[in-house]
PDB file of C-alpha atoms in Angstrom:
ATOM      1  CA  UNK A   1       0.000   0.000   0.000  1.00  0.00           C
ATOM      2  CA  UNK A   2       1.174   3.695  -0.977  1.00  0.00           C
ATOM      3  CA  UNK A   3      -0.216   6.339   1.318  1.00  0.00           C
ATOM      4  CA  UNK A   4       1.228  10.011   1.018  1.00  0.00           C
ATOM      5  CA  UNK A   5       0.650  13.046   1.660  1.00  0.00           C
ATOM      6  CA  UNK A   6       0.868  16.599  -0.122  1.00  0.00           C
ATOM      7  CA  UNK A   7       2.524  17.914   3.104  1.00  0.00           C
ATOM      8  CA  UNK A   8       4.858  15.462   2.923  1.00  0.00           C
ATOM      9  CA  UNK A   9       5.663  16.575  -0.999  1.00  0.00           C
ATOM     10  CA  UNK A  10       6.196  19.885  -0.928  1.00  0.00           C
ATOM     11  CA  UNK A  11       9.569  21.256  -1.425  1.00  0.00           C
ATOM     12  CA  UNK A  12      10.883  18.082  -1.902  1.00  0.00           C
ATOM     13  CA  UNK A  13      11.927  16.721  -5.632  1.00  0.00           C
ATOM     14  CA  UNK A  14       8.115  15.936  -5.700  1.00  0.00           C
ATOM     15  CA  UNK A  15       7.392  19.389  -6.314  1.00  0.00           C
ATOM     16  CA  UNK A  16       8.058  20.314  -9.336  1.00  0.00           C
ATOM     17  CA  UNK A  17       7.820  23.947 -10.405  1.00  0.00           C
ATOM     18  CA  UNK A  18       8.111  26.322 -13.330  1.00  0.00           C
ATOM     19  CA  UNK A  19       6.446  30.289 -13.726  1.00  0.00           C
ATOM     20  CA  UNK A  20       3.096  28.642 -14.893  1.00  0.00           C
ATOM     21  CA  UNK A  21       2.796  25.689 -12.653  1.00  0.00           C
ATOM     22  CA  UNK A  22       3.358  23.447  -9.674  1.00  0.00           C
ATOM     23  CA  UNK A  23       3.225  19.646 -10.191  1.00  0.00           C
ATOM     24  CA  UNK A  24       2.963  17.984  -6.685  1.00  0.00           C
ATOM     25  CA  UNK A  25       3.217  14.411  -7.931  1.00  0.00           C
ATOM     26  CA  UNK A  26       1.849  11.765  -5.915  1.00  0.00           C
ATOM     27  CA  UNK A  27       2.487   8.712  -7.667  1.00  0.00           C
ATOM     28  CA  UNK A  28       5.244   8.312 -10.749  1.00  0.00           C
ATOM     29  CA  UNK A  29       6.449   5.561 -12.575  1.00  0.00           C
ATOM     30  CA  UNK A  30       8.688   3.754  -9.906  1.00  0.00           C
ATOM     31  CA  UNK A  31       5.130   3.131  -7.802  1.00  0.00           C
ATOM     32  CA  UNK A  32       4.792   0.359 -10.545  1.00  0.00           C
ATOM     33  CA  UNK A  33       0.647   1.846 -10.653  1.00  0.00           C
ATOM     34  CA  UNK A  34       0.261   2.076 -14.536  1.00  0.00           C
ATOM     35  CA  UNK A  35      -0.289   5.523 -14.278  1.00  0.00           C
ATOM     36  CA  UNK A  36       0.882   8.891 -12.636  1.00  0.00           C
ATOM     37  CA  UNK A  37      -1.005  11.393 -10.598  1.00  0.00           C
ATOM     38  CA  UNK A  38      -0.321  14.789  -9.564  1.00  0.00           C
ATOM     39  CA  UNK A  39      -2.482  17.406  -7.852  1.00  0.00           C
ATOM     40  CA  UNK A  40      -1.020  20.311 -10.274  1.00  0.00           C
ATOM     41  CA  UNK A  41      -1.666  24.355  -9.075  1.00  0.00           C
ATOM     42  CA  UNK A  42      -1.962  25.989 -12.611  1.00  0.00           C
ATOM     43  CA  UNK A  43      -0.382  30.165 -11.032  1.00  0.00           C
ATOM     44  CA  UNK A  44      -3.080  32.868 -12.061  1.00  0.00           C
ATOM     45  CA  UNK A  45      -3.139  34.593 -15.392  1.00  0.00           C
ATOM     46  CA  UNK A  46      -0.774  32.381 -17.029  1.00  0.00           C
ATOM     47  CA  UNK A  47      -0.871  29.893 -20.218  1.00  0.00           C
ATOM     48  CA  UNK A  48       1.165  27.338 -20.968  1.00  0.00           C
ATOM     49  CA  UNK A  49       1.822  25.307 -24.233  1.00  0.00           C
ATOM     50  CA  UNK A  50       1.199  21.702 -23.584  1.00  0.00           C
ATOM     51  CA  UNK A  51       1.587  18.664 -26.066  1.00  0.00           C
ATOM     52  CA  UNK A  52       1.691  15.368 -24.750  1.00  0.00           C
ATOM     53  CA  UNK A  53       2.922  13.423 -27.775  1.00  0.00           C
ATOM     54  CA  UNK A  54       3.587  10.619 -25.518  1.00  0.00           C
ATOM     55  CA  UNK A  55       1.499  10.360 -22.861  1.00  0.00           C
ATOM     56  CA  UNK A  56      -2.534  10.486 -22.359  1.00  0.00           C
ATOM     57  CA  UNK A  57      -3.210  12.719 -19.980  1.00  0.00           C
ATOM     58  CA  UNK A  58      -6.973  13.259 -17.606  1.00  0.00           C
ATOM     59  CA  UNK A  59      -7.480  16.336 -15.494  1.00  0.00           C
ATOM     60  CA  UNK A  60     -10.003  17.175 -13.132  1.00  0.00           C
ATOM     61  CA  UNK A  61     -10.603  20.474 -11.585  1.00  0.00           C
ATOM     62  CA  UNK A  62     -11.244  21.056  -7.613  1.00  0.00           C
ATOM     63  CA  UNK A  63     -10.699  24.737  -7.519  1.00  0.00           C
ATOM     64  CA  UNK A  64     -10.064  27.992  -9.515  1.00  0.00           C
ATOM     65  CA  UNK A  65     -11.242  28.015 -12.879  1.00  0.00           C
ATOM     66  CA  UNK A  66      -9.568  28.745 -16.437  1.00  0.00           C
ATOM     67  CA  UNK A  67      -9.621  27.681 -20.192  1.00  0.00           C
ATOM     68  CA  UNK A  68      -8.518  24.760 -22.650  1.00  0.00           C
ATOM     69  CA  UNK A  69      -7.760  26.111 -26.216  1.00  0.00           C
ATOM     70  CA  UNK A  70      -7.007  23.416 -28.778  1.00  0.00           C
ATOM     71  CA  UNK A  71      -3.759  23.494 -31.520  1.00  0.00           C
ATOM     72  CA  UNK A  72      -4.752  23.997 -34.143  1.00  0.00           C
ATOM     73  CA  UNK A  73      -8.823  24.605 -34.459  1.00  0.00           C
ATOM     74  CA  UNK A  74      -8.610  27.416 -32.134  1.00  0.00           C
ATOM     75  CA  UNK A  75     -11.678  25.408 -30.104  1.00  0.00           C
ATOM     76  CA  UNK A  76     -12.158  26.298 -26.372  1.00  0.00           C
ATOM     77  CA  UNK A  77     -13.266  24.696 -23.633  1.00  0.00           C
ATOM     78  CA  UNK A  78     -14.270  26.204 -20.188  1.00  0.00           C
ATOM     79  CA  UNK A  79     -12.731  24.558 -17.338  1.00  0.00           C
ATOM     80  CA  UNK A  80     -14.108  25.160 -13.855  1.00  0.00           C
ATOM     81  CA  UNK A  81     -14.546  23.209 -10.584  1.00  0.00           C
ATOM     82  CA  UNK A  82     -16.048  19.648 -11.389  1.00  0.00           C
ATOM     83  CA  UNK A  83     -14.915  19.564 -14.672  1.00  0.00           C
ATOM     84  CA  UNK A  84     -12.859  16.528 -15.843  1.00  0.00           C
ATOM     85  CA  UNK A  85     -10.798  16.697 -19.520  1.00  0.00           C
ATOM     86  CA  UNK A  86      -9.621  13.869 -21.123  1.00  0.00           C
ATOM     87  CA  UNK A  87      -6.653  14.373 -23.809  1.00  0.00           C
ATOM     88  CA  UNK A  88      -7.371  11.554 -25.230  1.00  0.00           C
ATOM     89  CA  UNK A  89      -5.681  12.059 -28.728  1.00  0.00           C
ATOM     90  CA  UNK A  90      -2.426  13.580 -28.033  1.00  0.00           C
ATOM     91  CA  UNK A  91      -3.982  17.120 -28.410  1.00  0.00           C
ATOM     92  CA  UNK A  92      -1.569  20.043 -28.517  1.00  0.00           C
ATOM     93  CA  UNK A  93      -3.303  23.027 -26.128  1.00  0.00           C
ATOM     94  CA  UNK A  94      -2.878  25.749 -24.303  1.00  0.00           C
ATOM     95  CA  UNK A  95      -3.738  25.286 -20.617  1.00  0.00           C
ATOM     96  CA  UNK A  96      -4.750  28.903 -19.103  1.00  0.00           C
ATOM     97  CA  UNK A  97      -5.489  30.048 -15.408  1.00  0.00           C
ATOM     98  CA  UNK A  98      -8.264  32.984 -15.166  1.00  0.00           C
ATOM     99  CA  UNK A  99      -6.395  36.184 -13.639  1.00  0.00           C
ATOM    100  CA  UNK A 100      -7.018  36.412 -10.028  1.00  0.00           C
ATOM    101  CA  UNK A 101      -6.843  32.982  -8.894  1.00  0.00           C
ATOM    102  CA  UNK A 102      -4.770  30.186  -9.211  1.00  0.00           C
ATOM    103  CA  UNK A 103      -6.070  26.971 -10.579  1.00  0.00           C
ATOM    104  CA  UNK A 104      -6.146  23.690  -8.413  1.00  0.00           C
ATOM    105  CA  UNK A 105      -6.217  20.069 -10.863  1.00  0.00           C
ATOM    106  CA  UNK A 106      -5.553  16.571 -10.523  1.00  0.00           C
ATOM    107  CA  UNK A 107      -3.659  15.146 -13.267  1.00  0.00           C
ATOM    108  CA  UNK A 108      -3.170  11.578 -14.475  1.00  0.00           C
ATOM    109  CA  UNK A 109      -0.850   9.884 -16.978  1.00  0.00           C
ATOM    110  CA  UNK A 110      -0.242   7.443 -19.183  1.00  0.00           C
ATOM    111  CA  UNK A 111       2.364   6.434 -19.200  1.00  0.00           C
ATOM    112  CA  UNK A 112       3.644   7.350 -15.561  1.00  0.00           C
ATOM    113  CA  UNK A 113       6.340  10.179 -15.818  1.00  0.00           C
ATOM    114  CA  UNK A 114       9.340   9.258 -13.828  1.00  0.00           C
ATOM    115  CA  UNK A 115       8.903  12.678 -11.936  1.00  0.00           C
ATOM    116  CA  UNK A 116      11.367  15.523 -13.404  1.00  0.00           C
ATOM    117  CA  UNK A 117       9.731  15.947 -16.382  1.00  0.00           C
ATOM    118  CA  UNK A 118       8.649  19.533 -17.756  1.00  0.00           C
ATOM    119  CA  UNK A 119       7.467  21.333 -20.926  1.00  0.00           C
ATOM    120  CA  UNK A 120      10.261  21.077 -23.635  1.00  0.00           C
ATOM    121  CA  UNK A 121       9.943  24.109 -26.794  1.00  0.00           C
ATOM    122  CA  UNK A 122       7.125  22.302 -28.667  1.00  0.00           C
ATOM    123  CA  UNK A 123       5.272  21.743 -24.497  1.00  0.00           C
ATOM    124  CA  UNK A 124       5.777  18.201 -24.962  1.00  0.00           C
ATOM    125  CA  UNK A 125       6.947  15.774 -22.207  1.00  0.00           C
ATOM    126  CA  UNK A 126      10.051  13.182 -23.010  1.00  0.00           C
ATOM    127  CA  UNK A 127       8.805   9.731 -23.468  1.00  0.00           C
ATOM    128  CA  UNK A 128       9.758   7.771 -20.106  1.00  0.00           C
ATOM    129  CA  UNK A 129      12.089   4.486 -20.549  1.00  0.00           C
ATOM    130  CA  UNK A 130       9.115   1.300 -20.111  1.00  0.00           C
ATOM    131  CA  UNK A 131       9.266  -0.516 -16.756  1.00  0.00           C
ATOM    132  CA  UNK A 132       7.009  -3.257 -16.047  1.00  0.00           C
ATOM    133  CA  UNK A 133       5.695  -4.305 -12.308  1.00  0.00           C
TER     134      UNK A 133
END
């Protein structure tokens, strides 16, 4: 059994940061789960480029509130408390926080990231050397 906690994470090479976000991640690809999760704070008024050419990635919401834009048909999608997205096809976005308050998601991968990873030039995420359980 894996229990932790986000006190327990923070500051610690769990926490990953950059100027757009904070990636507290809870379970990575060492946990031998299958997947990754992180409870990610997306930092007010910001956008970041995202593409996660090798990984599928679900997000859920739980506080703050802030927009998905899709590469290249310019479609947007309202994100909010509650709301769970799916990239389910690899789709290049950009992930935005509304001004005033930061964003609050849980994240989910798959494949598990190994735990350093951030946004290369084109926002994508390296592909994580397979392990299996």
């Amino acid at each position: 059994m894996i229990v932790r906690r986000l006190k327990d994470i923070l500051n610690t090479s769990r926490d990953v940061k950059t100027d757009t976000w904070a990636s507290r991640r809870l379970l990575l690809q060492d946990d031998n789960m299958g997947f990754s999760m992180h409870e990610t704070t997306i930092f007010a008024g910001t956008q970041t480029h995202i593409w996660y050419k090798n990984h599928f990635e679900a997000v859920y919401c739980v506080e703050g509130c802030g927009e998905v834009e899709l590469i290249p048909s310019g479609e947007v999608f309202r994100i909010e408390p509650g709301t769970m997205y799916a990239l389910n096809k690899n789709d290049r976005h950009f992930l935005r926080a509304d001004a005033g308050a930061d964003m609050r998601v849980v994240c989910t991968f798959n494949p598990p990231l190994t735990g350093t990873e951030v946004h290369d030039a084109d926002g994508v995420y390296a592909a994580a050397p397979v392990t299996t359980k």
